[in-house]
């Protein structure tokens, strides 16, 4: 997208997903499990002209950090969240994550998952997200395009990325995703809220995964509502000249 690495901010959760922080150049913060979204929102408030991207696993985003996700959606915070959805807690070796299918047997659910899985698409669309897409690690050109669109979108964007965890989730193999994913047709209208929810519901019934932009709309973003930020960003407004005295409080 032509960004200088020093003009973008990335925040990484904890997990295999977030070890991506070791492979990218750019300003980044590798924070706490489930907390990449509040960190991203904080960065956006400090400098709302800067693209901010949060990278998370499905455990961190839909489990431990699920509450943050809801409020990021309803606030239409202008950040992009990339979720590496493999259906398990990969880094901690395969406990079940919220997108796993009912009945899935894992180390933490030896008799099978009892709960209904979270559907990240309908969840975020219904809570006010203004850009919701799904990609597949096996379709890299489409995925790159979706990530670009998500970053370019003004408002809260979520890209759920289906990907195998070859070590700890054999049920979600490449072949499984190849069979179960489908591209949304050209005629699909991503601007229709009700149709987007219907499409997702139908895909769940069929046990299929749509790929593409599922829903997209325009609404004012959170910082548009802050008159304090109307003229310039917070970092431009108040250079921190008294950092030492702030830090003293923590000593
Ligand atoms: C507050 C907190 N709880 C639990 C952990 C332990 N922990 C580290 S990674 C992880 C799971 C990561 O799973 P996911 O977010 O799905 O990412 P993945 O590794 O699959 O990419 C957990 C539970 C932690 N580091 N911090």
PDB file of N, CA and C and ligand atoms in Angstrom, residues 13-18 32-35 56-61 64 84 86-92 95 97 163 165, ligand 1:
ATOM      1  N   UNK A  13      -1.078  -9.736  19.681  1.00  0.00           N
ATOM      2  CA  UNK A  13      -1.602 -10.406  20.859  1.00  0.00           C
ATOM      3  C   UNK A  13      -0.532 -11.392  21.341  1.00  0.00           C
ATOM      4  N   UNK A  14      -0.959 -12.435  22.044  1.00  0.00           N
ATOM      5  CA  UNK A  14      -0.030 -13.509  22.416  1.00  0.00           C
ATOM      6  C   UNK A  14      -0.507 -14.768  21.705  1.00  0.00           C
ATOM      7  N   UNK A  15       0.391 -15.504  21.134  1.00  0.00           N
ATOM      8  CA  UNK A  15       0.003 -16.739  20.435  1.00  0.00           C
ATOM      9  C   UNK A  15       0.894 -16.936  19.232  1.00  0.00           C
ATOM     10  N   UNK A  16       0.691 -18.048  18.527  1.00  0.00           N
ATOM     11  CA  UNK A  16       1.473 -18.301  17.312  1.00  0.00           C
ATOM     12  C   UNK A  16       1.210 -17.179  16.315  1.00  0.00           C
ATOM     13  N   UNK A  17      -0.066 -16.773  16.204  1.00  0.00           N
ATOM     14  CA  UNK A  17      -0.453 -15.682  15.315  1.00  0.00           C
ATOM     15  C   UNK A  17       0.447 -14.474  15.541  1.00  0.00           C
ATOM     16  N   UNK A  18       0.643 -14.183  16.805  1.00  0.00           N
ATOM     17  CA  UNK A  18       1.251 -12.907  17.163  1.00  0.00           C
ATOM     18  C   UNK A  18       2.763 -12.959  17.190  1.00  0.00           C
ATOM     19  N   UNK A  32      -0.448  -8.256  25.796  1.00  0.00           N
ATOM     20  CA  UNK A  32      -0.942  -9.368  26.610  1.00  0.00           C
ATOM     21  C   UNK A  32      -1.992 -10.160  25.838  1.00  0.00           C
ATOM     22  N   UNK A  33      -2.175 -11.404  26.237  1.00  0.00           N
ATOM     23  CA  UNK A  33      -3.149 -12.243  25.548  1.00  0.00           C
ATOM     24  C   UNK A  33      -4.550 -11.644  25.665  1.00  0.00           C
ATOM     25  N   UNK A  34      -5.223 -11.484  24.521  1.00  0.00           N
ATOM     26  CA  UNK A  34      -6.590 -10.960  24.500  1.00  0.00           C
ATOM     27  C   UNK A  34      -6.677  -9.445  24.512  1.00  0.00           C
ATOM     28  N   UNK A  35      -5.531  -8.767  24.548  1.00  0.00           N
ATOM     29  CA  UNK A  35      -5.567  -7.311  24.750  1.00  0.00           C
ATOM     30  C   UNK A  35      -5.046  -6.499  23.559  1.00  0.00           C
ATOM     31  N   UNK A  56      -4.131 -11.105  15.858  1.00  0.00           N
ATOM     32  CA  UNK A  56      -4.557 -11.938  16.988  1.00  0.00           C
ATOM     33  C   UNK A  56      -4.905 -13.359  16.543  1.00  0.00           C
ATOM     34  N   UNK A  57      -4.971 -14.270  17.503  1.00  0.00           N
ATOM     35  CA  UNK A  57      -5.518 -15.597  17.236  1.00  0.00           C
ATOM     36  C   UNK A  57      -6.996 -15.603  17.591  1.00  0.00           C
ATOM     37  N   UNK A  58      -7.688 -16.693  17.237  1.00  0.00           N
ATOM     38  CA  UNK A  58      -9.121 -16.734  17.559  1.00  0.00           C
ATOM     39  C   UNK A  58      -9.352 -16.884  19.061  1.00  0.00           C
ATOM     40  N   UNK A  59      -8.394 -17.484  19.772  1.00  0.00           N
ATOM     41  CA  UNK A  59      -8.535 -17.576  21.228  1.00  0.00           C
ATOM     42  C   UNK A  59      -8.462 -16.190  21.855  1.00  0.00           C
ATOM     43  N   UNK A  60      -7.471 -15.428  21.459  1.00  0.00           N
ATOM     44  CA  UNK A  60      -7.286 -14.077  22.019  1.00  0.00           C
ATOM     45  C   UNK A  60      -8.398 -13.133  21.628  1.00  0.00           C
ATOM     46  N   UNK A  61      -8.870 -13.219  20.388  1.00  0.00           N
ATOM     47  CA  UNK A  61      -9.857 -12.240  19.906  1.00  0.00           C
ATOM     48  C   UNK A  61     -11.282 -12.597  20.312  1.00  0.00           C
ATOM     49  N   UNK A  64     -10.588 -14.795  25.126  1.00  0.00           N
ATOM     50  CA  UNK A  64     -10.086 -13.917  26.194  1.00  0.00           C
ATOM     51  C   UNK A  64     -10.365 -12.431  25.956  1.00  0.00           C
ATOM     52  N   UNK A  84      -6.208 -14.831  13.082  1.00  0.00           N
ATOM     53  CA  UNK A  84      -5.738 -16.088  12.510  1.00  0.00           C
ATOM     54  C   UNK A  84      -6.564 -17.206  13.157  1.00  0.00           C
ATOM     55  N   UNK A  86      -7.688 -20.687  13.695  1.00  0.00           N
ATOM     56  CA  UNK A  86      -7.350 -22.102  13.491  1.00  0.00           C
ATOM     57  C   UNK A  86      -8.158 -23.027  14.403  1.00  0.00           C
ATOM     58  N   UNK A  87      -9.083 -22.435  15.169  1.00  0.00           N
ATOM     59  CA  UNK A  87      -9.979 -23.254  16.005  1.00  0.00           C
ATOM     60  C   UNK A  87      -9.371 -23.801  17.281  1.00  0.00           C
ATOM     61  N   UNK A  88      -8.099 -23.476  17.519  1.00  0.00           N
ATOM     62  CA  UNK A  88      -7.457 -23.928  18.773  1.00  0.00           C
ATOM     63  C   UNK A  88      -6.557 -22.840  19.351  1.00  0.00           C
ATOM     64  N   UNK A  89      -6.194 -23.023  20.602  1.00  0.00           N
ATOM     65  CA  UNK A  89      -5.120 -22.230  21.217  1.00  0.00           C
ATOM     66  C   UNK A  89      -3.819 -22.914  20.771  1.00  0.00           C
ATOM     67  N   UNK A  90      -3.214 -22.370  19.722  1.00  0.00           N
ATOM     68  CA  UNK A  90      -2.063 -23.052  19.131  1.00  0.00           C
ATOM     69  C   UNK A  90      -0.829 -23.021  20.023  1.00  0.00           C
ATOM     70  N   UNK A  91      -0.482 -21.828  20.520  1.00  0.00           N
ATOM     71  CA  UNK A  91       0.780 -21.693  21.251  1.00  0.00           C
ATOM     72  C   UNK A  91       0.813 -22.546  22.513  1.00  0.00           C
ATOM     73  N   UNK A  92      -0.341 -22.692  23.142  1.00  0.00           N
ATOM     74  CA  UNK A  92      -0.376 -23.494  24.368  1.00  0.00           C
ATOM     75  C   UNK A  92      -0.785 -24.940  24.056  1.00  0.00           C
ATOM     76  N   UNK A  95      -5.513 -26.399  23.257  1.00  0.00           N
ATOM     77  CA  UNK A  95      -6.806 -26.323  23.959  1.00  0.00           C
ATOM     78  C   UNK A  95      -7.828 -25.739  22.994  1.00  0.00           C
ATOM     79  N   UNK A  97     -10.600 -23.491  21.183  1.00  0.00           N
ATOM     80  CA  UNK A  97     -10.866 -22.051  21.042  1.00  0.00           C
ATOM     81  C   UNK A  97     -12.332 -21.870  20.619  1.00  0.00           C
ATOM     82  N   UNK A 163      -7.173 -20.686   8.756  1.00  0.00           N
ATOM     83  CA  UNK A 163      -5.877 -21.294   8.494  1.00  0.00           C
ATOM     84  C   UNK A 163      -5.688 -22.544   9.331  1.00  0.00           C
ATOM     85  N   UNK A 165      -3.969 -25.319  11.716  1.00  0.00           N
ATOM     86  CA  UNK A 165      -2.887 -25.491  12.683  1.00  0.00           C
ATOM     87  C   UNK A 165      -2.498 -26.956  12.522  1.00  0.00           C
TER      88      UNK A 165
HETATM   89  C1  LIG B   1      -3.805 -13.615  30.372  1.00  0.00           C
HETATM   90  C2  LIG B   1      -3.230 -14.854  29.756  1.00  0.00           C
HETATM   91  N1  LIG B   1      -3.931 -15.991  29.774  1.00  0.00           N
HETATM   92  C3  LIG B   1      -3.432 -17.093  29.221  1.00  0.00           C
HETATM   93  C4  LIG B   1      -2.200 -17.084  28.647  1.00  0.00           C
HETATM   94  C5  LIG B   1      -1.611 -18.345  28.076  1.00  0.00           C
HETATM   95  N2  LIG B   1      -1.695 -18.341  26.629  1.00  0.00           N
HETATM   96  C6  LIG B   1      -0.653 -17.973  25.866  1.00  0.00           C
HETATM   97  S1  LIG B   1      -0.977 -18.134  24.238  1.00  0.00           S
HETATM   98  C7  LIG B   1      -2.519 -18.718  24.559  1.00  0.00           C
HETATM   99  C8  LIG B   1      -3.444 -19.165  23.483  1.00  0.00           C
HETATM  100  C9  LIG B   1      -3.203 -18.607  22.152  1.00  0.00           C
HETATM  101  O1  LIG B   1      -4.238 -19.038  21.290  1.00  0.00           O
HETATM  102  P1  LIG B   1      -4.792 -18.109  20.161  1.00  0.00           P
HETATM  103  O2  LIG B   1      -5.105 -16.768  20.736  1.00  0.00           O
HETATM  104  O3  LIG B   1      -5.912 -18.803  19.462  1.00  0.00           O
HETATM  105  O4  LIG B   1      -3.547 -17.945  19.198  1.00  0.00           O
HETATM  106  P2  LIG B   1      -2.713 -19.048  18.346  1.00  0.00           P
HETATM  107  O5  LIG B   1      -1.545 -19.479  19.211  1.00  0.00           O
HETATM  108  O6  LIG B   1      -3.629 -20.205  18.023  1.00  0.00           O
HETATM  109  O7  LIG B   1      -2.263 -18.297  17.143  1.00  0.00           O
HETATM  110  C10 LIG B   1      -2.772 -18.771  25.926  1.00  0.00           C
HETATM  111  C11 LIG B   1      -4.035 -19.255  26.547  1.00  0.00           C
HETATM  112  C12 LIG B   1      -1.488 -15.865  28.629  1.00  0.00           C
HETATM  113  N3  LIG B   1      -0.293 -15.762  28.037  1.00  0.00           N
HETATM  114  N4  LIG B   1      -2.030 -14.775  29.202  1.00  0.00           N
END
